[in-house]
Amino acid sequence: METVFSDDPLEVALRWQSMGATRLHIVDLDGAATGDVGNLDIIRRLAATLFVPVQVGGGIRTVETIERYIKMGVDRVILGTTAVGRPEIVQEACRKFCQAIVVSIDARGGFVATHGWQKTTELSVVSFARSMMDLGVRRFVYTDIGRDGTLTEPNFSSLFELIDATKFPVIASGGVSSIIHIKLLKKLGAEGAIVGRAIYTGDINLTQALAVAEN
Protein backbone atom coordinates (compact mmCIF):
# COMPACT_ATOMS: atom_id res chain seq x y z
CA MET A 1 0.00 0.00 0.00
CA GLU A 2 1.30 3.47 -0.87
CA THR A 3 0.79 6.80 0.85
CA VAL A 4 0.34 9.89 -1.32
CA PHE A 5 1.42 13.08 0.43
CA SER A 6 0.88 15.38 -2.57
CA ASP A 7 -0.10 15.18 -6.22
CA ASP A 8 2.19 18.11 -7.11
CA PRO A 9 5.89 17.15 -6.80
CA LEU A 10 7.06 20.59 -7.98
CA GLU A 11 5.09 22.40 -5.30
CA VAL A 12 6.52 20.10 -2.64
CA ALA A 13 10.06 20.50 -3.96
CA LEU A 14 9.74 24.29 -3.95
CA ARG A 15 8.52 24.13 -0.35
CA TRP A 16 11.57 22.15 0.80
CA GLN A 17 13.84 24.47 -1.17
CA SER A 18 12.27 27.52 0.49
CA MET A 19 12.95 25.96 3.90
CA GLY A 20 16.65 25.69 3.13
CA ALA A 21 17.10 22.22 1.62
CA THR A 22 20.53 22.12 -0.03
CA ARG A 23 19.79 19.20 -2.36
CA LEU A 24 16.67 17.37 -3.56
CA HIS A 25 16.65 13.56 -3.80
CA ILE A 26 14.16 12.24 -6.36
CA VAL A 27 13.23 8.60 -6.87
CA ASP A 28 11.31 7.50 -9.94
CA LEU A 29 9.43 4.66 -8.26
CA ASP A 30 7.71 3.66 -11.51
CA GLY A 31 11.10 3.43 -13.20
CA ALA A 32 12.59 1.42 -10.35
CA ALA A 33 9.83 -1.16 -10.63
CA THR A 34 9.63 -1.40 -14.42
CA GLY A 35 13.23 -0.70 -15.47
CA ASP A 36 12.14 2.17 -17.70
CA VAL A 37 12.16 5.90 -16.92
CA GLY A 38 8.58 6.76 -16.00
CA ASN A 39 8.48 10.39 -14.87
CA LEU A 40 10.80 12.19 -17.26
CA ASP A 41 8.61 15.27 -17.77
CA ILE A 42 8.21 16.12 -14.08
CA ILE A 43 11.90 15.47 -13.41
CA ARG A 44 12.75 17.83 -16.27
CA ARG A 45 10.51 20.49 -14.71
CA LEU A 46 12.09 20.00 -11.30
CA ALA A 47 15.63 20.26 -12.65
CA ALA A 48 14.76 23.38 -14.66
CA THR A 49 12.87 25.17 -11.87
CA LEU A 50 14.87 24.45 -8.73
CA PHE A 51 18.10 26.29 -8.02
CA VAL A 52 19.40 23.67 -5.56
CA PRO A 53 21.08 20.55 -7.00
CA VAL A 54 18.86 17.61 -7.88
CA GLN A 55 19.82 13.94 -7.79
CA VAL A 56 17.70 11.27 -9.44
CA GLY A 57 17.46 7.49 -9.25
CA GLY A 58 15.08 4.80 -10.42
CA GLY A 59 14.90 2.89 -13.70
CA ILE A 60 18.16 4.23 -15.13
CA ARG A 61 19.55 1.43 -17.25
CA THR A 62 21.66 3.05 -20.00
CA VAL A 63 24.44 5.59 -20.43
CA GLU A 64 22.14 7.44 -22.84
CA THR A 65 19.55 7.93 -20.08
CA ILE A 66 22.25 9.17 -17.73
CA GLU A 67 23.41 11.68 -20.32
CA ARG A 68 19.83 12.78 -20.94
CA TYR A 69 19.33 13.53 -17.26
CA ILE A 70 22.60 15.43 -16.97
CA LYS A 71 21.81 17.53 -20.04
CA MET A 72 18.47 18.52 -18.53
CA GLY A 73 20.24 19.81 -15.42
CA VAL A 74 20.28 16.86 -13.01
CA ASP A 75 23.39 17.13 -10.83
CA ARG A 76 23.79 13.46 -9.83
CA VAL A 77 22.43 10.23 -11.27
CA ILE A 78 21.95 7.28 -8.94
CA LEU A 79 22.38 3.71 -10.20
CA GLY A 80 21.18 0.64 -8.34
CA THR A 81 19.91 -2.35 -10.29
CA THR A 82 22.10 -1.43 -13.26
CA ALA A 83 25.18 -1.37 -11.04
CA VAL A 84 24.52 -4.97 -10.03
CA GLY A 85 23.49 -6.39 -13.39
CA ARG A 86 25.54 -4.33 -15.83
CA PRO A 87 28.68 -3.03 -14.12
CA GLU A 88 30.17 -2.12 -17.50
CA ILE A 89 27.62 0.72 -17.68
CA VAL A 90 28.81 2.01 -14.33
CA GLN A 91 32.40 1.97 -15.54
CA GLU A 92 31.54 3.88 -18.72
CA ALA A 93 29.34 6.33 -16.81
CA CYS A 94 32.09 7.04 -14.28
CA ARG A 95 34.56 7.58 -17.11
CA LYS A 96 32.25 10.06 -18.85
CA PHE A 97 30.53 11.78 -15.93
CA CYS A 98 32.82 11.17 -12.94
CA GLN A 99 31.38 12.72 -9.74
CA ALA A 100 27.86 12.83 -11.19
CA ILE A 101 27.57 9.06 -10.72
CA VAL A 102 26.35 7.64 -7.39
CA VAL A 103 25.67 3.99 -6.66
CA SER A 104 22.73 3.16 -4.42
CA ILE A 105 23.23 0.15 -2.18
CA ASP A 106 19.80 -1.06 -1.09
CA ALA A 107 20.24 -3.80 1.49
CA ARG A 108 18.00 -6.46 2.97
CA GLY A 109 19.54 -8.60 5.69
CA GLY A 110 23.03 -7.46 4.71
CA PHE A 111 22.62 -8.36 1.03
CA VAL A 112 22.07 -6.09 -1.96
CA ALA A 113 18.55 -5.92 -3.39
CA THR A 114 17.57 -4.83 -6.90
CA HIS A 115 14.60 -4.13 -9.21
CA GLY A 116 12.82 -1.75 -6.87
CA TRP A 117 13.69 -3.98 -3.90
CA GLN A 118 11.81 -6.91 -5.42
CA LYS A 119 14.87 -9.18 -5.77
CA THR A 120 17.63 -9.92 -3.25
CA THR A 121 21.06 -10.98 -4.46
CA GLU A 122 23.83 -12.92 -2.73
CA LEU A 123 26.14 -9.88 -2.83
CA SER A 124 27.21 -8.53 0.54
CA VAL A 125 27.10 -4.77 0.97
CA VAL A 126 30.83 -4.22 1.51
CA SER A 127 32.03 -6.57 -1.24
CA PHE A 128 29.65 -4.97 -3.71
CA ALA A 129 30.80 -1.47 -2.70
CA ARG A 130 34.42 -2.44 -3.22
CA SER A 131 33.67 -3.82 -6.68
CA MET A 132 32.02 -0.49 -7.55
CA MET A 133 35.04 1.44 -6.28
CA ASP A 134 37.19 -0.54 -8.70
CA LEU A 135 34.99 0.77 -11.51
CA GLY A 136 35.42 4.41 -10.49
CA VAL A 137 32.48 5.01 -8.14
CA ARG A 138 33.29 7.60 -5.49
CA ARG A 139 29.98 8.09 -3.66
CA PHE A 140 27.26 5.79 -2.32
CA VAL A 141 23.72 5.96 -0.98
CA TYR A 142 23.03 3.26 1.60
CA THR A 143 19.44 2.22 2.35
CA ASP A 144 18.38 -0.45 4.79
CA ILE A 145 15.15 -1.58 3.14
CA GLY A 146 13.67 -2.87 6.39
CA ARG A 147 13.96 0.59 7.92
CA ASP A 148 12.81 2.70 4.97
CA GLY A 149 9.59 4.58 5.63
CA THR A 150 9.20 3.02 9.08
CA LEU A 151 10.07 6.08 11.21
CA THR A 152 12.19 3.80 13.40
CA GLU A 153 15.94 4.44 13.09
CA PRO A 154 18.75 3.90 10.57
CA ASN A 155 20.86 0.76 10.63
CA PHE A 156 23.80 2.53 12.26
CA SER A 157 26.08 -0.51 12.53
CA SER A 158 25.79 -1.50 8.87
CA LEU A 159 26.17 2.09 7.80
CA PHE A 160 29.36 2.52 9.82
CA GLU A 161 30.74 -0.73 8.40
CA LEU A 162 30.26 0.62 4.88
CA ILE A 163 31.76 4.03 5.70
CA ASP A 164 34.75 2.41 7.38
CA ALA A 165 35.31 -0.03 4.52
CA THR A 166 35.10 2.46 1.65
CA LYS A 167 36.45 5.71 3.14
CA PHE A 168 34.29 7.43 0.50
CA PRO A 169 31.21 9.65 0.97
CA VAL A 170 28.17 7.64 2.05
CA ILE A 171 24.68 9.13 2.26
CA ALA A 172 22.39 7.45 4.78
CA SER A 173 18.82 6.54 3.91
CA GLY A 174 16.08 4.55 5.59
CA GLY A 175 14.58 5.07 9.04
CA VAL A 176 15.92 8.59 9.60
CA SER A 177 13.15 10.00 11.77
CA SER A 178 14.56 12.30 14.47
CA ILE A 179 17.09 15.06 15.03
CA ILE A 180 19.05 12.64 17.23
CA HIS A 181 19.47 10.37 14.21
CA ILE A 182 20.94 13.28 12.24
CA LYS A 183 23.44 13.93 15.03
CA LEU A 184 24.44 10.27 15.27
CA LEU A 185 24.84 9.92 11.51
CA LYS A 186 27.11 12.93 11.49
CA LYS A 187 29.25 11.39 14.25
CA LEU A 188 29.48 8.13 12.30
CA GLY A 189 30.90 10.04 9.34
CA ALA A 190 27.95 9.95 6.95
CA GLU A 191 28.20 12.63 4.29
CA GLY A 192 24.49 13.31 4.51
CA ALA A 193 21.07 11.86 5.18
CA ILE A 194 18.07 11.41 2.93
CA VAL A 195 14.96 12.30 4.86
CA GLY A 196 11.62 11.53 3.25
CA ARG A 197 8.60 10.36 5.19
CA ALA A 198 9.72 12.01 8.44
CA ILE A 199 9.55 15.53 7.03
CA TYR A 200 6.16 14.88 5.44
CA THR A 201 4.76 13.63 8.75
CA GLY A 202 6.44 16.37 10.79
CA ASP A 203 8.58 13.99 12.85
CA ILE A 204 11.59 15.97 11.64
CA ASN A 205 11.62 19.74 11.23
CA LEU A 206 13.67 20.36 8.10
CA THR A 207 15.03 23.73 9.21
CA GLN A 208 16.16 22.32 12.54
CA ALA A 209 17.70 19.25 10.88
CA LEU A 210 19.68 21.41 8.48
CA ALA A 211 20.97 23.53 11.35
CA VAL A 212 22.14 20.40 13.20
CA ALA A 213 23.82 19.01 10.09
CA GLU A 214 25.64 22.28 9.39
CA ASN A 215 26.85 22.73 12.97
XYZ file of C-alpha atoms in Angstrom:
215
model
C 0.000 0.000 0.000
C 1.298 3.467 -0.875
C 0.789 6.804 0.848
C 0.338 9.886 -1.323
C 1.417 13.079 0.431
C 0.881 15.378 -2.566
C -0.097 15.178 -6.224
C 2.186 18.108 -7.113
C 5.887 17.155 -6.800
C 7.058 20.586 -7.984
C 5.088 22.399 -5.301
C 6.521 20.100 -2.644
C 10.064 20.502 -3.955
C 9.736 24.290 -3.949
C 8.517 24.130 -0.353
C 11.567 22.148 0.796
C 13.838 24.469 -1.169
C 12.273 27.525 0.487
C 12.949 25.959 3.898
C 16.652 25.686 3.125
C 17.100 22.218 1.619
C 20.525 22.116 -0.031
C 19.786 19.197 -2.357
C 16.667 17.367 -3.556
C 16.650 13.565 -3.804
C 14.156 12.240 -6.355
C 13.235 8.598 -6.868
C 11.309 7.503 -9.943
C 9.428 4.662 -8.260
C 7.713 3.663 -11.509
C 11.098 3.425 -13.198
C 12.591 1.422 -10.351
C 9.825 -1.158 -10.629
C 9.630 -1.405 -14.423
C 13.227 -0.696 -15.468
C 12.140 2.169 -17.699
C 12.161 5.896 -16.918
C 8.579 6.758 -15.997
C 8.479 10.386 -14.867
C 10.796 12.191 -17.257
C 8.613 15.273 -17.765
C 8.208 16.117 -14.081
C 11.895 15.469 -13.411
C 12.754 17.826 -16.272
C 10.512 20.489 -14.711
C 12.088 19.997 -11.302
C 15.634 20.262 -12.655
C 14.755 23.377 -14.661
C 12.875 25.168 -11.875
C 14.866 24.451 -8.730
C 18.099 26.286 -8.021
C 19.397 23.670 -5.561
C 21.081 20.553 -6.998
C 18.856 17.611 -7.881
C 19.825 13.944 -7.795
C 17.698 11.270 -9.443
C 17.462 7.491 -9.249
C 15.079 4.795 -10.423
C 14.903 2.889 -13.701
C 18.163 4.232 -15.134
C 19.547 1.428 -17.255
C 21.660 3.049 -20.003
C 24.438 5.589 -20.429
C 22.139 7.435 -22.841
C 19.552 7.926 -20.083
C 22.253 9.171 -17.729
C 23.413 11.683 -20.324
C 19.834 12.777 -20.941
C 19.334 13.529 -17.259
C 22.598 15.427 -16.965
C 21.807 17.526 -20.039
C 18.467 18.522 -18.532
C 20.243 19.815 -15.417
C 20.279 16.859 -13.014
C 23.394 17.130 -10.832
C 23.791 13.460 -9.830
C 22.432 10.234 -11.273
C 21.946 7.276 -8.938
C 22.382 3.715 -10.199
C 21.179 0.637 -8.338
C 19.913 -2.347 -10.292
C 22.103 -1.432 -13.262
C 25.184 -1.366 -11.037
C 24.524 -4.971 -10.034
C 23.492 -6.386 -13.390
C 25.541 -4.330 -15.829
C 28.684 -3.032 -14.119
C 30.169 -2.116 -17.501
C 27.621 0.715 -17.685
C 28.809 2.006 -14.327
C 32.398 1.969 -15.544
C 31.544 3.878 -18.715
C 29.342 6.331 -16.814
C 32.089 7.035 -14.284
C 34.558 7.583 -17.109
C 32.248 10.059 -18.848
C 30.531 11.781 -15.931
C 32.820 11.169 -12.940
C 31.381 12.724 -9.739
C 27.862 12.825 -11.193
C 27.566 9.060 -10.723
C 26.354 7.644 -7.394
C 25.668 3.988 -6.658
C 22.735 3.162 -4.423
C 23.234 0.149 -2.182
C 19.805 -1.061 -1.092
C 20.244 -3.800 1.486
C 17.999 -6.458 2.965
C 19.544 -8.599 5.690
C 23.026 -7.463 4.712
C 22.622 -8.357 1.025
C 22.075 -6.091 -1.957
C 18.549 -5.920 -3.390
C 17.571 -4.828 -6.898
C 14.598 -4.130 -9.210
C 12.817 -1.746 -6.875
C 13.692 -3.977 -3.899
C 11.814 -6.912 -5.416
C 14.872 -9.181 -5.771
C 17.632 -9.923 -3.249
C 21.060 -10.979 -4.465
C 23.830 -12.918 -2.733
C 26.142 -9.883 -2.830
C 27.212 -8.534 0.541
C 27.099 -4.765 0.967
C 30.830 -4.221 1.506
C 32.028 -6.574 -1.236
C 29.650 -4.970 -3.713
C 30.799 -1.469 -2.699
C 34.425 -2.437 -3.218
C 33.667 -3.819 -6.677
C 32.025 -0.491 -7.547
C 35.041 1.444 -6.275
C 37.189 -0.542 -8.697
C 34.995 0.772 -11.513
C 35.423 4.412 -10.488
C 32.480 5.006 -8.141
C 33.286 7.598 -5.489
C 29.982 8.091 -3.663
C 27.256 5.788 -2.321
C 23.721 5.963 -0.976
C 23.031 3.256 1.599
C 19.445 2.223 2.346
C 18.382 -0.447 4.794
C 15.152 -1.580 3.139
C 13.673 -2.867 6.386
C 13.963 0.592 7.922
C 12.814 2.695 4.971
C 9.590 4.579 5.630
C 9.198 3.020 9.080
C 10.067 6.077 11.209
C 12.191 3.797 13.404
C 15.936 4.442 13.085
C 18.748 3.901 10.567
C 20.861 0.759 10.626
C 23.803 2.526 12.258
C 26.081 -0.513 12.535
C 25.795 -1.503 8.866
C 26.173 2.092 7.803
C 29.358 2.522 9.817
C 30.744 -0.731 8.405
C 30.258 0.622 4.880
C 31.755 4.032 5.696
C 34.750 2.414 7.381
C 35.311 -0.033 4.520
C 35.095 2.460 1.653
C 36.449 5.713 3.141
C 34.286 7.432 0.499
C 31.215 9.654 0.970
C 28.170 7.643 2.046
C 24.683 9.131 2.261
C 22.391 7.454 4.778
C 18.819 6.540 3.912
C 16.080 4.549 5.587
C 14.578 5.070 9.041
C 15.924 8.595 9.600
C 13.154 10.005 11.773
C 14.555 12.304 14.470
C 17.095 15.058 15.030
C 19.047 12.637 17.231
C 19.470 10.367 14.206
C 20.937 13.282 12.241
C 23.436 13.931 15.034
C 24.436 10.265 15.268
C 24.839 9.923 11.507
C 27.113 12.934 11.491
C 29.249 11.393 14.253
C 29.478 8.134 12.297
C 30.901 10.037 9.340
C 27.947 9.945 6.952
C 28.202 12.629 4.295
C 24.492 13.311 4.506
C 21.066 11.863 5.180
C 18.075 11.408 2.926
C 14.955 12.297 4.864
C 11.620 11.533 3.253
C 8.601 10.363 5.193
C 9.716 12.008 8.444
C 9.551 15.532 7.028
C 6.159 14.883 5.436
C 4.757 13.634 8.752
C 6.439 16.374 10.792
C 8.583 13.990 12.846
C 11.592 15.972 11.639
C 11.616 19.740 11.234
C 13.669 20.363 8.101
C 15.030 23.732 9.208
C 16.156 22.317 12.539
C 17.696 19.251 10.877
C 19.676 21.409 8.475
C 20.974 23.525 11.352
C 22.135 20.404 13.204
C 23.821 19.014 10.094
C 25.644 22.281 9.389
C 26.846 22.726 12.975
